[in-house]
């Protein structure tokens, strides 16, 4: 295709224009000045601490599957080869754990959440996402946050495949929320009309989890 040609309209391009005109996936500022880069109550680390529910499932890429279901036009069940066939992206972002550590400038490779949503096509009433992991963990977030520009379904970190302890072979990364929202070992993405509490949200944690507002617990 030459530089002066544009792709033909399709269901996907029309939907992207509609999302842009409606501001559907606008979640506020993604990049922040250095003076606001570290959220309150956080401290910087150089390593990457490991936190989980006490078990670390080992999932081979041969057996791995990702489901996208709920309020979507197209329900997906992706094998590893299917997932790898989607356009691959790179993101660099900070991560902030509710246990007060932060780590700057993490390089991720994988599939942009927006590119995955382009395959499933959210219905107009879809507003929230419930994530389910291979270890049974669940967490919730608004669809707009799941579809943030820097959110990625990551398969590698710093140029190497994600290790099982950090959520490999694939985990979600949503940098602007506390890291418990970035589910490890992701197995299912379900789009919902109304918000529902996940594992930690049922156990006293905040339903949203904005690090800059210190939304750690349900009464914050």
mmCIF file of C-alpha atoms in Angstrom:
data_model
loop_
_atom_site.group_PDB
_atom_site.id
_atom_site.type_symbol
_atom_site.label_atom_id
_atom_site.label_comp_id
_atom_site.label_asym_id
_atom_site.label_seq_id
_atom_site.Cartn_x
_atom_site.Cartn_y
_atom_site.Cartn_z
ATOM 1 C CA UNK A 1 0.000 0.000 0.000
ATOM 2 C CA UNK A 2 1.461 3.401 -0.972
ATOM 3 C CA UNK A 3 1.730 6.287 1.473
ATOM 4 C CA UNK A 4 -1.191 8.156 -0.093
ATOM 5 C CA UNK A 5 -3.573 5.227 0.145
ATOM 6 C CA UNK A 6 -5.808 4.572 3.131
ATOM 7 C CA UNK A 7 -7.307 1.220 4.132
ATOM 8 C CA UNK A 8 -10.903 0.572 3.243
ATOM 9 C CA UNK A 9 -13.487 1.080 5.951
ATOM 10 C CA UNK A 10 -14.320 -2.005 7.921
ATOM 11 C CA UNK A 11 -16.284 -2.891 11.019
ATOM 12 C CA UNK A 12 -13.087 -2.529 13.010
ATOM 13 C CA UNK A 13 -12.035 0.888 11.704
ATOM 14 C CA UNK A 14 -15.569 2.214 12.088
ATOM 15 C CA UNK A 15 -15.671 1.002 15.675
ATOM 16 C CA UNK A 16 -12.331 2.611 16.435
ATOM 17 C CA UNK A 17 -13.620 5.921 15.102
ATOM 18 C CA UNK A 18 -16.746 5.569 17.261
ATOM 19 C CA UNK A 19 -14.667 4.790 20.358
ATOM 20 C CA UNK A 20 -12.494 7.832 19.678
ATOM 21 C CA UNK A 21 -15.443 10.173 19.119
ATOM 22 C CA UNK A 22 -17.147 8.950 22.293
ATOM 23 C CA UNK A 23 -13.950 9.045 24.313
ATOM 24 C CA UNK A 24 -14.818 5.493 25.288
ATOM 25 C CA UNK A 25 -11.340 4.413 26.307
ATOM 26 C CA UNK A 26 -10.020 7.676 27.716
ATOM 27 C CA UNK A 27 -8.852 7.163 31.297
ATOM 28 C CA UNK A 28 -7.032 10.404 31.961
ATOM 29 C CA UNK A 29 -3.326 11.162 31.886
ATOM 30 C CA UNK A 30 -1.042 8.189 31.280
ATOM 31 C CA UNK A 31 2.364 9.890 31.451
ATOM 32 C CA UNK A 32 3.182 12.008 34.502
ATOM 33 C CA UNK A 33 5.923 14.523 35.257
ATOM 34 C CA UNK A 34 8.860 13.184 37.271
ATOM 35 C CA UNK A 35 7.628 15.036 40.348
ATOM 36 C CA UNK A 36 4.448 12.922 40.281
ATOM 37 C CA UNK A 37 5.945 9.679 39.010
ATOM 38 C CA UNK A 38 6.179 7.942 42.398
ATOM 39 C CA UNK A 39 2.756 7.606 44.046
ATOM 40 C CA UNK A 40 2.402 8.553 47.729
ATOM 41 C CA UNK A 41 3.421 5.884 50.201
ATOM 42 C CA UNK A 42 5.571 4.018 47.659
ATOM 43 C CA UNK A 43 9.318 3.295 47.621
ATOM 44 C CA UNK A 44 11.483 2.324 44.675
ATOM 45 C CA UNK A 45 13.024 -1.122 44.232
ATOM 46 C CA UNK A 46 15.449 -2.482 41.651
ATOM 47 C CA UNK A 47 14.331 -6.106 41.900
ATOM 48 C CA UNK A 48 10.859 -7.465 41.149
ATOM 49 C CA UNK A 49 9.268 -8.931 44.300
ATOM 50 C CA UNK A 50 7.062 -12.011 43.922
ATOM 51 C CA UNK A 51 3.572 -12.019 45.440
ATOM 52 C CA UNK A 52 0.847 -14.609 44.843
ATOM 53 C CA UNK A 53 -1.854 -16.643 46.587
ATOM 54 C CA UNK A 54 0.560 -19.366 47.618
ATOM 55 C CA UNK A 55 0.675 -21.346 44.408
ATOM 56 C CA UNK A 56 2.306 -20.746 41.061
ATOM 57 C CA UNK A 57 0.640 -22.706 38.280
ATOM 58 C CA UNK A 58 2.928 -23.905 35.519
ATOM 59 C CA UNK A 59 1.113 -23.653 32.187
ATOM 60 C CA UNK A 60 2.754 -24.860 29.009
ATOM 61 C CA UNK A 61 2.194 -22.881 25.842
ATOM 62 C CA UNK A 62 0.770 -26.080 24.310
ATOM 63 C CA UNK A 63 -2.045 -26.257 26.883
ATOM 64 C CA UNK A 64 -2.507 -22.503 27.385
ATOM 65 C CA UNK A 65 -5.827 -20.972 26.301
ATOM 66 C CA UNK A 66 -7.268 -17.485 26.668
ATOM 67 C CA UNK A 67 -11.021 -16.914 26.612
ATOM 68 C CA UNK A 68 -12.716 -13.591 25.895
ATOM 69 C CA UNK A 69 -16.435 -13.696 26.539
ATOM 70 C CA UNK A 70 -19.425 -11.861 27.961
ATOM 71 C CA UNK A 71 -20.680 -8.683 26.308
ATOM 72 C CA UNK A 72 -18.711 -9.012 23.081
ATOM 73 C CA UNK A 73 -19.744 -9.487 19.480
ATOM 74 C CA UNK A 74 -17.278 -12.342 18.995
ATOM 75 C CA UNK A 75 -16.404 -14.818 21.744
ATOM 76 C CA UNK A 76 -12.755 -15.869 21.516
ATOM 77 C CA UNK A 77 -10.823 -18.925 22.616
ATOM 78 C CA UNK A 78 -7.201 -18.393 21.658
ATOM 79 C CA UNK A 79 -4.437 -20.973 21.645
ATOM 80 C CA UNK A 80 -0.841 -19.770 22.001
ATOM 81 C CA UNK A 81 -0.289 -19.667 18.237
ATOM 82 C CA UNK A 82 -3.486 -17.628 17.803
ATOM 83 C CA UNK A 83 -2.332 -15.151 20.424
ATOM 84 C CA UNK A 84 1.104 -14.829 18.862
ATOM 85 C CA UNK A 85 -0.496 -14.184 15.471
ATOM 86 C CA UNK A 86 -2.078 -10.960 16.773
ATOM 87 C CA UNK A 87 0.047 -7.859 16.197
ATOM 88 C CA UNK A 88 2.767 -7.753 18.864
ATOM 89 C CA UNK A 89 3.501 -4.561 20.767
ATOM 90 C CA UNK A 90 6.108 -3.161 23.142
ATOM 91 C CA UNK A 91 5.378 -0.983 26.149
ATOM 92 C CA UNK A 92 7.626 0.574 28.804
ATOM 93 C CA UNK A 93 5.929 1.404 32.069
ATOM 94 C CA UNK A 94 6.257 1.689 35.834
ATOM 95 C CA UNK A 95 4.554 -0.744 38.187
ATOM 96 C CA UNK A 96 3.203 0.022 41.660
ATOM 97 C CA UNK A 97 2.333 -2.698 44.167
ATOM 98 C CA UNK A 98 -0.147 -2.091 46.975
ATOM 99 C CA UNK A 99 2.501 -3.463 49.383
ATOM 100 C CA UNK A 100 4.298 -0.109 48.805
ATOM 101 C CA UNK A 101 7.042 -0.967 46.289
ATOM 102 C CA UNK A 102 7.350 0.537 42.823
ATOM 103 C CA UNK A 103 9.658 -0.330 39.946
ATOM 104 C CA UNK A 104 10.384 2.073 37.093
ATOM 105 C CA UNK A 105 10.844 1.487 33.346
ATOM 106 C CA UNK A 106 9.769 -2.100 32.806
ATOM 107 C CA UNK A 107 9.873 -3.206 29.178
ATOM 108 C CA UNK A 108 7.035 -5.506 28.123
ATOM 109 C CA UNK A 109 6.264 -7.325 24.894
ATOM 110 C CA UNK A 110 2.934 -8.891 24.050
ATOM 111 C CA UNK A 111 -0.493 -7.937 22.738
ATOM 112 C CA UNK A 112 -2.051 -4.555 23.396
ATOM 113 C CA UNK A 113 -5.363 -4.933 25.210
ATOM 114 C CA UNK A 114 -6.898 -2.664 22.573
ATOM 115 C CA UNK A 115 -5.761 -4.990 19.805
ATOM 116 C CA UNK A 116 -7.373 -7.936 21.586
ATOM 117 C CA UNK A 117 -10.598 -5.984 22.061
ATOM 118 C CA UNK A 118 -10.570 -5.220 18.352
ATOM 119 C CA UNK A 119 -10.934 -8.962 17.777
ATOM 120 C CA UNK A 120 -13.792 -9.431 20.245
ATOM 121 C CA UNK A 121 -15.565 -6.073 19.742
ATOM 122 C CA UNK A 122 -17.204 -4.967 23.025
ATOM 123 C CA UNK A 123 -20.948 -4.430 22.941
ATOM 124 C CA UNK A 124 -22.162 -0.886 23.726
ATOM 125 C CA UNK A 125 -23.340 -1.920 27.196
ATOM 126 C CA UNK A 126 -19.968 -3.417 28.188
ATOM 127 C CA UNK A 127 -18.428 -1.256 30.931
ATOM 128 C CA UNK A 128 -16.394 -3.540 33.202
ATOM 129 C CA UNK A 129 -14.041 -6.499 32.977
ATOM 130 C CA UNK A 130 -13.662 -9.521 35.249
ATOM 131 C CA UNK A 131 -10.327 -11.308 34.963
ATOM 132 C CA UNK A 132 -9.822 -14.938 35.956
ATOM 133 C CA UNK A 133 -6.425 -16.602 36.304
ATOM 134 C CA UNK A 134 -5.263 -20.194 36.117
ATOM 135 C CA UNK A 135 -4.836 -20.298 39.907
ATOM 136 C CA UNK A 136 -8.464 -19.223 40.461
ATOM 137 C CA UNK A 137 -7.588 -15.594 41.228
ATOM 138 C CA UNK A 138 -10.063 -12.960 40.045
ATOM 139 C CA UNK A 139 -9.954 -9.189 39.849
ATOM 140 C CA UNK A 140 -12.147 -6.496 38.327
ATOM 141 C CA UNK A 141 -11.605 -3.168 36.600
ATOM 142 C CA UNK A 142 -13.478 -0.785 34.316
ATOM 143 C CA UNK A 143 -13.278 -1.591 30.614
ATOM 144 C CA UNK A 144 -11.798 1.851 29.935
ATOM 145 C CA UNK A 145 -8.872 1.039 32.231
ATOM 146 C CA UNK A 146 -8.362 -2.414 30.744
ATOM 147 C CA UNK A 147 -8.206 -0.690 27.346
ATOM 148 C CA UNK A 148 -5.778 2.045 28.412
ATOM 149 C CA UNK A 149 -3.175 2.980 25.818
ATOM 150 C CA UNK A 150 -0.294 1.466 27.791
ATOM 151 C CA UNK A 151 -2.104 -1.691 28.974
ATOM 152 C CA UNK A 152 -0.644 -4.897 27.559
ATOM 153 C CA UNK A 153 -1.115 -8.655 27.735
ATOM 154 C CA UNK A 154 2.549 -9.316 28.339
ATOM 155 C CA UNK A 155 4.469 -12.438 27.373
ATOM 156 C CA UNK A 156 7.972 -11.085 27.988
ATOM 157 C CA UNK A 157 9.736 -8.710 30.375
ATOM 158 C CA UNK A 158 13.051 -7.053 29.627
ATOM 159 C CA UNK A 159 13.426 -9.136 26.482
ATOM 160 C CA UNK A 160 12.942 -12.534 28.097
ATOM 161 C CA UNK A 161 9.826 -14.733 28.357
ATOM 162 C CA UNK A 162 7.821 -14.132 31.522
ATOM 163 C CA UNK A 163 8.742 -16.683 34.161
ATOM 164 C CA UNK A 164 5.976 -18.646 35.922
ATOM 165 C CA UNK A 165 6.592 -16.802 39.206
ATOM 166 C CA UNK A 166 5.784 -13.508 37.493
ATOM 167 C CA UNK A 167 2.713 -14.762 35.662
ATOM 168 C CA UNK A 168 4.111 -16.450 32.573
ATOM 169 C CA UNK A 169 3.374 -17.399 29.952
ATOM 170 C CA UNK A 170 1.076 -14.335 29.874
ATOM 171 C CA UNK A 171 -0.133 -11.740 32.327
ATOM 172 C CA UNK A 172 -1.972 -8.443 32.178
ATOM 173 C CA UNK A 173 -0.146 -5.162 32.864
ATOM 174 C CA UNK A 174 -2.239 -2.058 33.634
ATOM 175 C CA UNK A 175 0.390 0.410 34.861
ATOM 176 C CA UNK A 176 -1.857 3.160 36.230
ATOM 177 C CA UNK A 177 -3.583 0.884 38.790
ATOM 178 C CA UNK A 178 -2.113 -1.017 41.724
ATOM 179 C CA UNK A 179 -0.499 -4.178 40.444
ATOM 180 C CA UNK A 180 -3.008 -6.594 41.984
ATOM 181 C CA UNK A 181 -5.284 -5.519 39.115
ATOM 182 C CA UNK A 182 -2.699 -6.839 36.610
ATOM 183 C CA UNK A 183 -3.685 -10.490 36.865
ATOM 184 C CA UNK A 184 -0.992 -13.139 36.466
ATOM 185 C CA UNK A 185 -1.541 -16.388 34.526
ATOM 186 C CA UNK A 186 -4.552 -14.874 32.803
ATOM 187 C CA UNK A 187 -7.088 -17.415 31.536
ATOM 188 C CA UNK A 188 -10.357 -15.562 30.979
ATOM 189 C CA UNK A 189 -11.489 -12.013 30.241
ATOM 190 C CA UNK A 190 -15.212 -11.410 30.708
ATOM 191 C CA UNK A 191 -16.885 -8.139 29.750
ATOM 192 C CA UNK A 192 -19.753 -7.079 32.019
ATOM 193 C CA UNK A 193 -22.372 -4.344 32.208
ATOM 194 C CA UNK A 194 -21.942 -3.832 35.971
ATOM 195 C CA UNK A 195 -18.959 -3.978 38.278
ATOM 196 C CA UNK A 196 -18.338 -7.095 40.359
ATOM 197 C CA UNK A 197 -15.780 -7.645 43.106
ATOM 198 C CA UNK A 198 -12.844 -9.988 42.535
ATOM 199 C CA UNK A 199 -10.788 -11.924 45.101
ATOM 200 C CA UNK A 200 -9.004 -9.095 46.911
ATOM 201 C CA UNK A 201 -11.922 -6.719 46.420
ATOM 202 C CA UNK A 202 -14.094 -9.169 48.384
ATOM 203 C CA UNK A 203 -11.403 -9.242 51.063
ATOM 204 C CA UNK A 204 -11.172 -5.567 51.919
ATOM 205 C CA UNK A 205 -9.285 -4.049 48.996
ATOM 206 C CA UNK A 206 -10.473 -1.084 46.970
ATOM 207 C CA UNK A 207 -12.711 -1.710 43.983
ATOM 208 C CA UNK A 208 -10.617 0.586 41.760
ATOM 209 C CA UNK A 209 -7.065 0.888 43.134
ATOM 210 C CA UNK A 210 -5.575 4.214 42.010
ATOM 211 C CA UNK A 211 -2.014 4.462 43.450
ATOM 212 C CA UNK A 212 -1.978 8.274 43.310
ATOM 213 C CA UNK A 213 -5.103 8.392 45.495
ATOM 214 C CA UNK A 214 -3.774 5.590 47.722
ATOM 215 C CA UNK A 215 -6.898 3.544 47.096
ATOM 216 C CA UNK A 216 -5.505 0.469 48.818
ATOM 217 C CA UNK A 217 -8.434 -0.655 50.942
ATOM 218 C CA UNK A 218 -12.196 -0.459 50.711
ATOM 219 C CA UNK A 219 -12.503 2.564 53.007
ATOM 220 C CA UNK A 220 -9.738 4.614 51.329
#
